[in-house]
């Protein structure tokens, strides 16, 4: 049995270096030592996604327990996995206290580094640099199998832990036997970013330029009357969307795997607009509003929600993953009655830019620019798909910062950001640790310590004097912050020494982005 301390040491080693080779060496060295029954557990822990998924332990619950750390650890990987399973199954009256008791029991046996790891694992805050792509490569190295074979098997299987067990216990031949299975989720293809459509087309050449809808990505499988709906993370949400499943059974195709987006639309238009006109004529809801309907564990009422499709991975017995996008799009549009994301085929930057302007004017995020000759590179963020979104920025004031961990230990990292209130005070609207280089981390640590006015745990509160330019994808309604809004996907662009806090954006300006 593998001690938790070994995995935590590996996690720390991965977080403490920027060298990909060193990360791979640390991960593969641990993987080869695992018992077969521990492989799925360890892979889930190292990529920050336990095999049970999120189990409802929040930040406050994880940090409320202050059990003194053990001097030496007696925990093994199965102890943590078993505890997660017990927490997941603990529901109903008194469940909160019972979950706290399970956590307290773990912490009593854990050393300080292990306690920190367990807390961050539960709340999804590991940020250790062992992402799924890196882990896939480490598994291939540990198993001694070709990297291309490992990547293909991982994308088709849809469960990296399960694929790792096959690779490490059965080898190359078993990985080759893994194929696309209708009704089993496939890792979705991801997109790189481009600053504008001209740059994107420079990478792709002739492309399908498609509206980028700000909804919930779904992958829908059908085999006869059996339908499965998977989220971006391959969670099966079929039971929540019975009307969507029924509409898929009504299509004139008996077997398919489709990639698409569920989005909330306004009252304009009709349900009969199934050829792309609905997306063009109706105004999209905010992402948060779509997710508030889609994301609940109970059945979702699909009134006001519409699914639009942009890719076909399988159709009536034909696997299309290796086919170029041009062929996959033709297969997609051949299915009568299937709502398709609005798109044009072009290599002309001006035409693509006009199409982007239309998408944004209609309320959508931007466009996707996709090479017409590229296959579906499942599970990878390749260069053949490029997302182009107009960048929104705000000038905000730093109110506090949190001490980092892992490779950022010793630096003030996660920034608390405030907008200017009408009375001259500042209203917190979010946090971010993204976009910070090592040089900027070192500078802001020194600068913020000079402005410190108090500490609370890992948080250092500072005088509101530094203005920072923040790029963001938008804002959403939030009860967490007093201004009623929170930033979405915020990242630091630069500090603004040329601006005073009195020149920062107002809370009204931030709230105005909700419109």
Coordinates of C-alpha atoms in Angstrom, one line a residue:
X1 CA 0.0 0.0 0.0
X2 CA 1.3 3.4 -0.9
X3 CA 1.6 6.0 1.8
X4 CA -0.2 9.3 1.3
X5 CA 3.1 11.0 2.2
X6 CA 4.7 9.6 -1.0
X7 CA 1.9 11.2 -3.1
X8 CA 2.1 14.5 -1.3
X9 CA 5.9 14.6 -1.8
X10 CA 5.4 14.0 -5.5
X11 CA 2.7 16.7 -5.7
X12 CA 5.1 19.2 -4.0
X13 CA 7.9 18.2 -6.3
X14 CA 5.7 18.8 -9.4
X15 CA 4.5 22.2 -8.0
X16 CA 8.0 23.4 -7.2
X17 CA 9.5 23.1 -10.7
X18 CA 8.6 24.7 -14.0
X19 CA 10.7 22.1 -15.9
X20 CA 8.4 19.7 -17.7
X21 CA 11.0 16.9 -17.7
X22 CA 11.3 17.1 -13.9
X23 CA 7.5 17.0 -13.5
X24 CA 7.3 13.9 -15.7
X25 CA 10.1 12.2 -13.9
X26 CA 8.5 12.8 -10.5
X27 CA 5.1 11.6 -11.6
X28 CA 6.3 8.5 -13.5
X29 CA 8.5 7.5 -10.6
X30 CA 5.4 7.4 -8.3
X31 CA 3.2 5.6 -10.9
X32 CA 5.5 2.6 -11.3
X33 CA 5.4 2.0 -7.5
X34 CA 1.6 1.9 -7.2
X35 CA -0.4 -1.3 -6.5
X36 CA -2.9 -1.9 -9.4
X37 CA -5.9 -1.0 -7.1
X38 CA -4.3 2.3 -6.3
X39 CA -3.7 3.6 -9.8
X40 CA -7.1 5.2 -10.4
X41 CA -7.1 6.7 -6.9
X42 CA -3.6 8.2 -7.3
X43 CA -4.2 9.6 -10.8
X44 CA -7.4 11.3 -9.6
X45 CA -5.6 12.9 -6.7
X46 CA -2.7 14.1 -8.8
X47 CA -4.9 15.8 -11.4
X48 CA -7.0 17.3 -8.6
X49 CA -10.1 15.3 -9.5
X50 CA -10.9 12.4 -7.2
X51 CA -12.6 9.5 -9.0
X52 CA -15.8 10.2 -7.0
X53 CA -15.9 13.8 -8.3
X54 CA -16.7 16.8 -6.1
X55 CA -18.5 15.6 -2.9
X56 CA -19.8 18.8 -1.5
X57 CA -17.0 19.8 1.0
X58 CA -16.6 23.6 0.8
X59 CA -13.8 25.9 1.7
X60 CA -15.3 26.8 5.1
X61 CA -15.9 23.2 6.0
X62 CA -12.4 22.1 5.1
X63 CA -10.7 25.0 6.9
X64 CA -13.0 25.1 10.0
X65 CA -11.4 22.0 11.5
X66 CA -8.2 22.8 13.4
X67 CA -7.0 19.4 14.6
X68 CA -3.3 19.5 15.6
X69 CA -1.3 17.7 12.9
X70 CA 0.2 14.3 13.6
X71 CA 3.9 14.0 14.1
X72 CA 4.1 11.0 11.7
X73 CA 1.5 9.9 9.2
X74 CA -0.2 6.5 9.1
X75 CA -2.4 7.4 6.1
X76 CA -2.4 5.4 2.9
X77 CA -4.1 6.4 -0.4
X78 CA -7.1 4.1 0.2
X79 CA -7.8 5.9 3.5
X80 CA -8.4 9.1 1.7
X81 CA -10.4 7.4 -1.1
X82 CA -12.6 5.6 1.5
X83 CA -13.2 8.8 3.4
X84 CA -14.3 10.6 0.1
X85 CA -16.7 7.7 -0.6
X86 CA -18.2 7.9 2.9
X87 CA -18.6 11.7 2.7
X88 CA -20.3 11.3 -0.7
X89 CA -22.8 8.8 0.7
X90 CA -23.5 10.9 3.9
X91 CA -26.7 12.8 3.2
X92 CA -29.8 13.9 5.0
X93 CA -30.4 15.3 8.5
X94 CA -27.1 15.7 10.4
X95 CA -25.0 15.0 7.4
X96 CA -23.0 18.2 7.8
X97 CA -21.8 17.2 11.2
X98 CA -21.1 13.6 10.1
X99 CA -19.0 14.9 7.2
X100 CA -17.0 17.2 9.6
X101 CA -16.4 14.2 11.8
X102 CA -15.0 12.2 8.9
X103 CA -12.7 15.0 7.9
X104 CA -11.6 15.6 11.5
X105 CA -10.7 11.9 11.8
X106 CA -8.5 12.2 8.7
X107 CA -6.8 15.4 9.9
X108 CA -6.0 13.8 13.2
X109 CA -3.9 11.2 11.4
X110 CA -2.3 13.6 8.9
X111 CA 0.9 15.6 9.1
X112 CA 0.7 19.3 8.3
X113 CA 1.7 18.9 4.6
X114 CA -0.9 16.1 4.2
X115 CA -3.6 18.1 5.9
X116 CA -2.9 21.0 3.5
X117 CA -3.1 18.6 0.5
X118 CA -6.3 17.0 1.7
X119 CA -8.0 20.3 2.2
X120 CA -7.0 21.6 -1.2
X121 CA -8.0 18.3 -2.9
X122 CA -11.5 18.5 -1.4
X123 CA -12.2 22.1 -2.5
X124 CA -10.5 21.9 -5.9
X125 CA -7.6 24.2 -5.1
X126 CA -4.5 21.9 -5.7
X127 CA -3.1 24.0 -8.6
X128 CA 0.0 21.7 -8.6
X129 CA 0.8 21.7 -12.2
X130 CA -0.1 18.0 -12.8
X131 CA -2.8 18.6 -15.4
X132 CA -4.4 15.8 -17.4
X133 CA -2.2 16.3 -20.4
X134 CA 1.0 16.1 -18.4
X135 CA -0.3 13.2 -16.4
X136 CA -1.2 11.3 -19.7
X137 CA 2.4 11.7 -20.8
X138 CA 3.7 10.6 -17.4
X139 CA 1.6 7.5 -17.6
X140 CA 2.9 6.6 -21.0
X141 CA 6.5 7.0 -19.7
X142 CA 5.8 4.8 -16.6
X143 CA 4.1 2.1 -18.6
X144 CA 6.6 2.1 -21.4
X145 CA 4.0 2.6 -24.1
X146 CA 4.1 5.0 -27.1
X147 CA 2.8 8.4 -26.2
X148 CA 0.5 8.6 -29.2
X149 CA -1.1 5.3 -28.2
X150 CA -1.6 6.5 -24.7
X151 CA -3.1 9.8 -25.7
X152 CA -5.5 8.1 -28.2
X153 CA -6.7 5.6 -25.5
X154 CA -7.2 8.3 -22.9
X155 CA -9.3 10.4 -25.2
X156 CA -11.5 7.5 -26.3
X157 CA -11.9 5.9 -22.8
X158 CA -12.8 9.2 -21.2
X159 CA -11.5 8.2 -17.8
X160 CA -7.8 8.9 -17.3
X161 CA -7.5 6.8 -14.1
X162 CA -9.1 3.8 -15.8
X163 CA -6.9 4.2 -18.9
X164 CA -3.8 4.5 -16.6
X165 CA -4.7 1.2 -15.0
X166 CA -4.9 -0.5 -18.4
X167 CA -1.6 1.0 -19.5
X168 CA 0.3 0.1 -16.3
X169 CA -1.2 -3.4 -15.9
X170 CA -1.9 -4.6 -19.4
X171 CA 0.3 -2.6 -21.7
X172 CA 0.3 -1.5 -25.4
X173 CA -2.0 -4.1 -26.9
X174 CA -4.8 -3.4 -24.4
X175 CA -4.5 0.3 -25.1
X176 CA -4.8 -0.3 -28.8
X177 CA -8.0 -2.3 -28.2
X178 CA -9.7 0.8 -26.7
X179 CA -11.9 2.4 -29.3
X180 CA -14.7 4.9 -29.6
X181 CA -17.7 3.4 -27.8
X182 CA -21.1 5.1 -28.4
X183 CA -22.6 5.8 -24.9
X184 CA -19.2 6.2 -23.3
X185 CA -18.0 9.8 -23.1
X186 CA -15.0 11.0 -25.1
X187 CA -12.6 13.7 -23.9
X188 CA -13.6 16.9 -25.8
X189 CA -11.4 18.7 -28.2
X190 CA -10.2 22.0 -26.8
X191 CA -9.2 25.3 -28.4
X192 CA -6.1 27.6 -28.1
X193 CA -6.6 31.3 -28.1
X194 CA -5.9 33.9 -30.8
X195 CA -6.0 37.7 -30.3
X196 CA -8.0 38.3 -33.6
X197 CA -9.4 36.4 -36.5
X198 CA -6.6 37.3 -38.8
X199 CA -4.1 35.6 -36.5
X200 CA -6.3 32.6 -36.1
X201 CA -6.7 32.2 -39.9
X202 CA -2.9 32.5 -40.2
X203 CA -2.7 29.3 -38.2
X204 CA -5.6 27.4 -39.7
X205 CA -5.9 28.5 -43.3
X206 CA -9.4 27.8 -44.8
X207 CA -11.6 27.5 -41.8
X208 CA -15.0 27.0 -40.4
X209 CA -15.7 30.2 -38.4
X210 CA -18.4 29.5 -35.9
X211 CA -20.2 31.6 -33.3
X212 CA -18.8 30.9 -29.8
X213 CA -21.8 30.3 -27.6
X214 CA -21.4 31.0 -23.9
X215 CA -23.3 28.0 -22.6
X216 CA -22.7 24.5 -21.1
X217 CA -20.9 22.2 -23.4
X218 CA -22.5 18.8 -23.9
X219 CA -21.7 15.6 -25.7
X220 CA -24.7 13.5 -26.7
X221 CA -24.6 9.8 -27.6
X222 CA -27.3 7.8 -29.1
X223 CA -27.5 4.0 -29.8
X224 CA -31.1 3.1 -30.8
X225 CA -33.3 4.3 -28.0
X226 CA -30.5 4.6 -25.5
X227 CA -29.3 8.2 -25.1
X228 CA -26.6 9.6 -22.9
X229 CA -25.8 13.3 -22.3
X230 CA -22.3 14.1 -20.9
X231 CA -20.9 17.4 -19.6
X232 CA -17.5 18.8 -20.6
X233 CA -16.1 16.9 -17.7
X234 CA -17.9 13.7 -18.9
X235 CA -20.4 13.6 -16.0
X236 CA -23.5 11.8 -17.1
X237 CA -26.5 14.2 -16.8
X238 CA -29.0 12.4 -18.9
X239 CA -31.5 12.1 -16.0
X240 CA -31.5 15.8 -15.6
X241 CA -32.4 16.5 -19.2
X242 CA -35.2 14.1 -20.2
X243 CA -36.7 16.4 -22.8
X244 CA -33.3 16.8 -24.6
X245 CA -32.8 13.0 -24.6
X246 CA -36.3 12.6 -26.1
X247 CA -35.6 15.1 -28.8
X248 CA -32.4 13.2 -29.7
X249 CA -34.4 9.9 -30.0
X250 CA -36.7 11.7 -32.5
X251 CA -33.9 12.5 -34.9
X252 CA -33.6 10.5 -38.2
X253 CA -30.3 8.7 -37.2
X254 CA -30.0 5.6 -35.0
X255 CA -26.5 6.0 -33.8
X256 CA -24.4 9.1 -33.2
X257 CA -22.0 11.1 -31.0
X258 CA -22.5 14.8 -31.2
X259 CA -20.6 17.8 -29.7
X260 CA -22.6 20.9 -28.8
X261 CA -23.6 23.6 -26.4
X262 CA -26.7 24.2 -24.3
X263 CA -27.5 27.8 -24.0
X264 CA -30.3 29.8 -22.5
X265 CA -32.1 32.0 -24.9
X266 CA -34.5 34.9 -24.5
X267 CA -38.2 34.9 -25.5
X268 CA -37.8 36.0 -29.1
X269 CA -38.1 33.4 -31.8
X270 CA -39.9 30.1 -31.7
X271 CA -39.1 26.5 -31.0
X272 CA -39.5 25.8 -34.7
X273 CA -36.3 27.6 -35.5
X274 CA -34.0 24.6 -35.7
X275 CA -31.7 25.5 -38.6
X276 CA -29.5 28.0 -36.7
X277 CA -31.9 30.9 -36.9
X278 CA -32.9 30.7 -33.3
X279 CA -29.3 31.4 -32.2
X280 CA -29.2 34.4 -34.5
X281 CA -32.6 35.9 -33.6
X282 CA -32.8 35.3 -29.8
X283 CA -30.6 37.0 -27.2
X284 CA -28.5 34.6 -25.1
X285 CA -28.8 34.5 -21.3
X286 CA -25.8 35.1 -19.2
X287 CA -23.7 32.0 -18.7
X288 CA -24.5 32.0 -14.9
X289 CA -28.2 31.9 -15.7
X290 CA -27.8 29.0 -18.1
X291 CA -25.7 27.1 -15.5
X292 CA -28.1 27.8 -12.7
X293 CA -30.7 25.8 -14.6
X294 CA -28.4 23.2 -16.1
X295 CA -26.1 22.6 -13.2
X296 CA -28.5 21.4 -10.5
X297 CA -28.5 17.7 -9.6
X298 CA -32.3 17.6 -10.1
X299 CA -34.2 17.3 -13.4
X300 CA -33.7 20.5 -15.5
X301 CA -36.7 22.2 -17.1
X302 CA -35.5 22.8 -20.6
X303 CA -37.9 25.6 -21.3
X304 CA -35.7 28.5 -22.5
X305 CA -32.7 26.2 -23.1
X306 CA -31.6 25.3 -26.6
X307 CA -28.9 22.9 -27.7
X308 CA -26.8 23.8 -30.8
X309 CA -24.3 21.4 -32.3
X310 CA -21.0 22.0 -34.0
X311 CA -19.3 18.6 -34.5
X312 CA -20.1 14.9 -35.2
X313 CA -17.7 12.2 -33.9
X314 CA -19.8 9.2 -35.0
X315 CA -22.8 8.8 -37.3
X316 CA -24.7 5.6 -38.1
X317 CA -21.8 3.2 -37.7
X318 CA -19.0 5.5 -39.0
X319 CA -16.4 6.8 -36.6
X320 CA -15.4 10.3 -37.7
X321 CA -12.7 11.3 -35.2
X322 CA -9.9 11.0 -37.9
X323 CA -12.0 12.6 -40.6
X324 CA -11.3 16.3 -41.5
X325 CA -13.7 18.8 -40.1
X326 CA -15.2 19.4 -43.5
X327 CA -16.4 15.8 -43.6
X328 CA -17.6 15.9 -40.0
X329 CA -19.6 19.1 -40.6
X330 CA -21.2 17.5 -43.7
X331 CA -22.3 14.6 -41.5
X332 CA -23.6 17.0 -38.9
X333 CA -25.7 19.0 -41.4
X334 CA -27.0 15.8 -43.0
X335 CA -29.1 15.0 -39.9
X336 CA -32.5 16.7 -40.6
X337 CA -33.9 18.7 -37.8
X338 CA -30.5 19.1 -35.9
X339 CA -29.9 22.7 -34.7
X340 CA -26.4 23.7 -35.8
X341 CA -24.2 26.6 -34.6
X342 CA -24.1 29.4 -37.2
X343 CA -20.9 29.2 -39.2
X344 CA -19.2 30.3 -42.4
X345 CA -16.3 28.8 -44.4
X346 CA -13.7 31.3 -45.2
X347 CA -10.0 32.2 -45.3
X348 CA -10.7 35.9 -45.6
X349 CA -9.9 37.9 -42.4
X350 CA -12.3 40.7 -43.3
X351 CA -15.2 38.3 -43.8
X352 CA -14.4 36.5 -40.6
X353 CA -14.1 39.8 -38.7
X354 CA -17.6 40.9 -39.9
X355 CA -18.9 37.5 -38.8
X356 CA -17.3 38.0 -35.3
X357 CA -18.9 41.5 -35.0
X358 CA -22.3 40.0 -35.8
X359 CA -21.8 37.3 -33.1
X360 CA -20.8 39.8 -30.5
X361 CA -23.6 42.2 -31.4
X362 CA -26.1 39.3 -30.9
X363 CA -24.7 38.8 -27.4
X364 CA -22.4 35.9 -27.9
X365 CA -18.8 35.5 -26.7
X366 CA -17.0 35.7 -30.1
X367 CA -16.1 33.0 -32.7
X368 CA -14.2 29.7 -33.0
X369 CA -11.9 29.4 -36.0
X370 CA -11.4 25.8 -37.0
X371 CA -9.1 24.4 -39.6
X372 CA -11.3 22.7 -42.2
X373 CA -8.8 19.8 -42.8
X374 CA -8.1 18.9 -39.2
X375 CA -9.3 15.8 -37.4
X376 CA -11.0 15.8 -34.0
X377 CA -8.1 15.9 -31.6
X378 CA -10.0 14.7 -28.6
X379 CA -8.7 15.7 -25.2
X380 CA -6.0 18.0 -26.6
X381 CA -5.7 21.8 -26.8
X382 CA -4.3 21.8 -30.3
X383 CA -3.7 24.7 -32.8
X384 CA -6.3 23.7 -35.3
X385 CA -9.1 25.3 -33.2
X386 CA -8.7 28.9 -32.1
X387 CA -11.1 30.9 -30.0
X388 CA -11.3 34.7 -30.6
X389 CA -13.1 36.8 -28.0
X390 CA -13.0 40.6 -27.6
X391 CA -11.0 41.3 -24.4
X392 CA -12.7 43.3 -21.7
X393 CA -10.6 45.0 -19.1
X394 CA -11.2 46.8 -15.8
X395 CA -8.9 49.0 -13.7
X396 CA -9.4 47.7 -10.1
X397 CA -7.7 48.2 -6.8
X398 CA -5.9 45.6 -4.8
X399 CA -7.5 45.2 -1.3
X400 CA -5.6 42.1 -0.1
X401 CA -3.5 39.2 -1.3
X402 CA -3.1 35.6 -0.1
X403 CA 0.2 33.8 0.5
X404 CA 0.8 31.2 -2.2
X405 CA 1.6 27.6 -1.9
X406 CA 3.5 25.0 -3.9
X407 CA 5.8 26.8 -6.4
X408 CA 4.4 30.2 -5.2
X409 CA 5.2 29.6 -1.6
X410 CA 6.7 32.7 -0.1
X411 CA 5.0 35.0 -2.6
X412 CA 1.8 37.0 -2.2
X413 CA -0.3 35.6 -5.0
X414 CA -4.1 35.5 -5.0
X415 CA -5.3 39.1 -5.3
X416 CA -8.5 40.5 -3.8
X417 CA -9.9 43.1 -6.2
X418 CA -12.1 46.1 -5.5
X419 CA -14.1 48.6 -7.6
X420 CA -14.6 52.2 -6.5
X421 CA -17.8 52.9 -4.6
X422 CA -19.8 56.1 -4.7
X423 CA -18.5 57.1 -1.2
X424 CA -14.8 56.6 -2.2
X425 CA -14.5 53.2 -0.5
X426 CA -13.8 50.1 -2.5
X427 CA -16.2 47.1 -3.1
X428 CA -14.7 43.7 -3.5
X429 CA -15.7 42.0 -6.8
X430 CA -13.4 39.0 -7.1
X431 CA -10.0 37.4 -6.8
X432 CA -7.4 36.2 -9.2
X433 CA -4.0 34.6 -9.2
X434 CA -3.8 34.2 -13.0
X435 CA -1.5 36.1 -15.4
X436 CA 1.3 36.7 -12.8
X437 CA 4.8 36.1 -13.9
X438 CA 7.6 35.3 -11.4
X439 CA 8.9 38.8 -11.9
X440 CA 5.5 40.3 -11.2
X441 CA 5.0 38.0 -8.2
X442 CA 8.2 39.1 -6.6
X443 CA 7.5 42.8 -7.2
X444 CA 3.9 42.7 -5.9
X445 CA 5.0 40.7 -2.8
X446 CA 7.4 43.5 -1.8
X447 CA 5.0 46.2 -2.8
X448 CA 2.0 44.8 -1.0
X449 CA 4.0 44.0 2.2
X450 CA 4.9 47.7 2.3
X451 CA 1.1 48.5 2.2
X452 CA 0.1 45.8 4.7
X453 CA -2.4 46.9 7.4
X454 CA -3.2 43.4 8.9
X455 CA -3.2 39.7 8.4
X456 CA -6.0 37.1 8.7
X457 CA -4.8 33.5 8.2
X458 CA -3.1 33.4 4.8
X459 CA -4.6 36.8 3.8
X460 CA -2.7 40.0 4.0
X461 CA -4.9 43.1 3.9
X462 CA -3.4 46.2 2.4
X463 CA -4.1 49.9 1.9
X464 CA -6.0 50.3 -1.3
X465 CA -3.4 52.1 -3.3
X466 CA -2.3 49.9 -6.1
X467 CA -4.3 49.9 -9.4
X468 CA -4.2 46.8 -11.5
X469 CA -5.5 46.2 -15.0
X470 CA -7.6 43.0 -15.1
X471 CA -8.8 41.2 -18.2
X472 CA -12.0 39.2 -17.8
X473 CA -14.6 37.3 -19.8
X474 CA -17.5 39.1 -18.1
X475 CA -19.3 39.3 -14.7
X476 CA -22.0 37.4 -13.0
X477 CA -24.5 37.9 -10.2
X478 CA -23.0 37.0 -6.8
X479 CA -24.2 37.0 -3.2
X480 CA -20.6 36.5 -2.1
X481 CA -19.5 40.1 -2.6
X482 CA -21.2 43.2 -1.4
X483 CA -21.5 44.7 -4.9
X484 CA -23.7 41.8 -6.0
X485 CA -21.3 40.9 -8.9
X486 CA -18.3 38.7 -9.4
X487 CA -15.6 38.7 -12.1
X488 CA -15.5 35.7 -14.5
X489 CA -12.1 34.3 -15.6
X490 CA -10.2 37.3 -14.3
X491 CA -6.4 37.6 -15.0
X492 CA -3.8 40.2 -14.4
X493 CA -2.6 42.2 -17.5
X494 CA -0.4 44.8 -15.8
X495 CA -0.2 47.2 -12.9
X496 CA -1.1 50.8 -13.6
X497 CA 1.3 53.1 -11.7
X498 CA 0.0 55.9 -13.9
X499 CA -3.4 55.7 -12.3
X500 CA -4.6 56.6 -8.8
X501 CA -7.3 54.6 -6.9
X502 CA -9.6 57.5 -7.6
X503 CA -9.3 56.6 -11.3
X504 CA -10.3 53.0 -10.8
X505 CA -13.5 51.7 -12.4
X506 CA -16.6 52.2 -10.4
X507 CA -18.8 49.4 -9.0
X508 CA -21.6 50.8 -11.3
X509 CA -19.3 50.2 -14.3
X510 CA -18.7 46.6 -13.2
X511 CA -22.4 46.0 -12.6
X512 CA -23.1 47.4 -16.0
X513 CA -21.3 44.5 -17.6
X514 CA -24.2 42.3 -16.5
X515 CA -26.4 43.8 -19.2

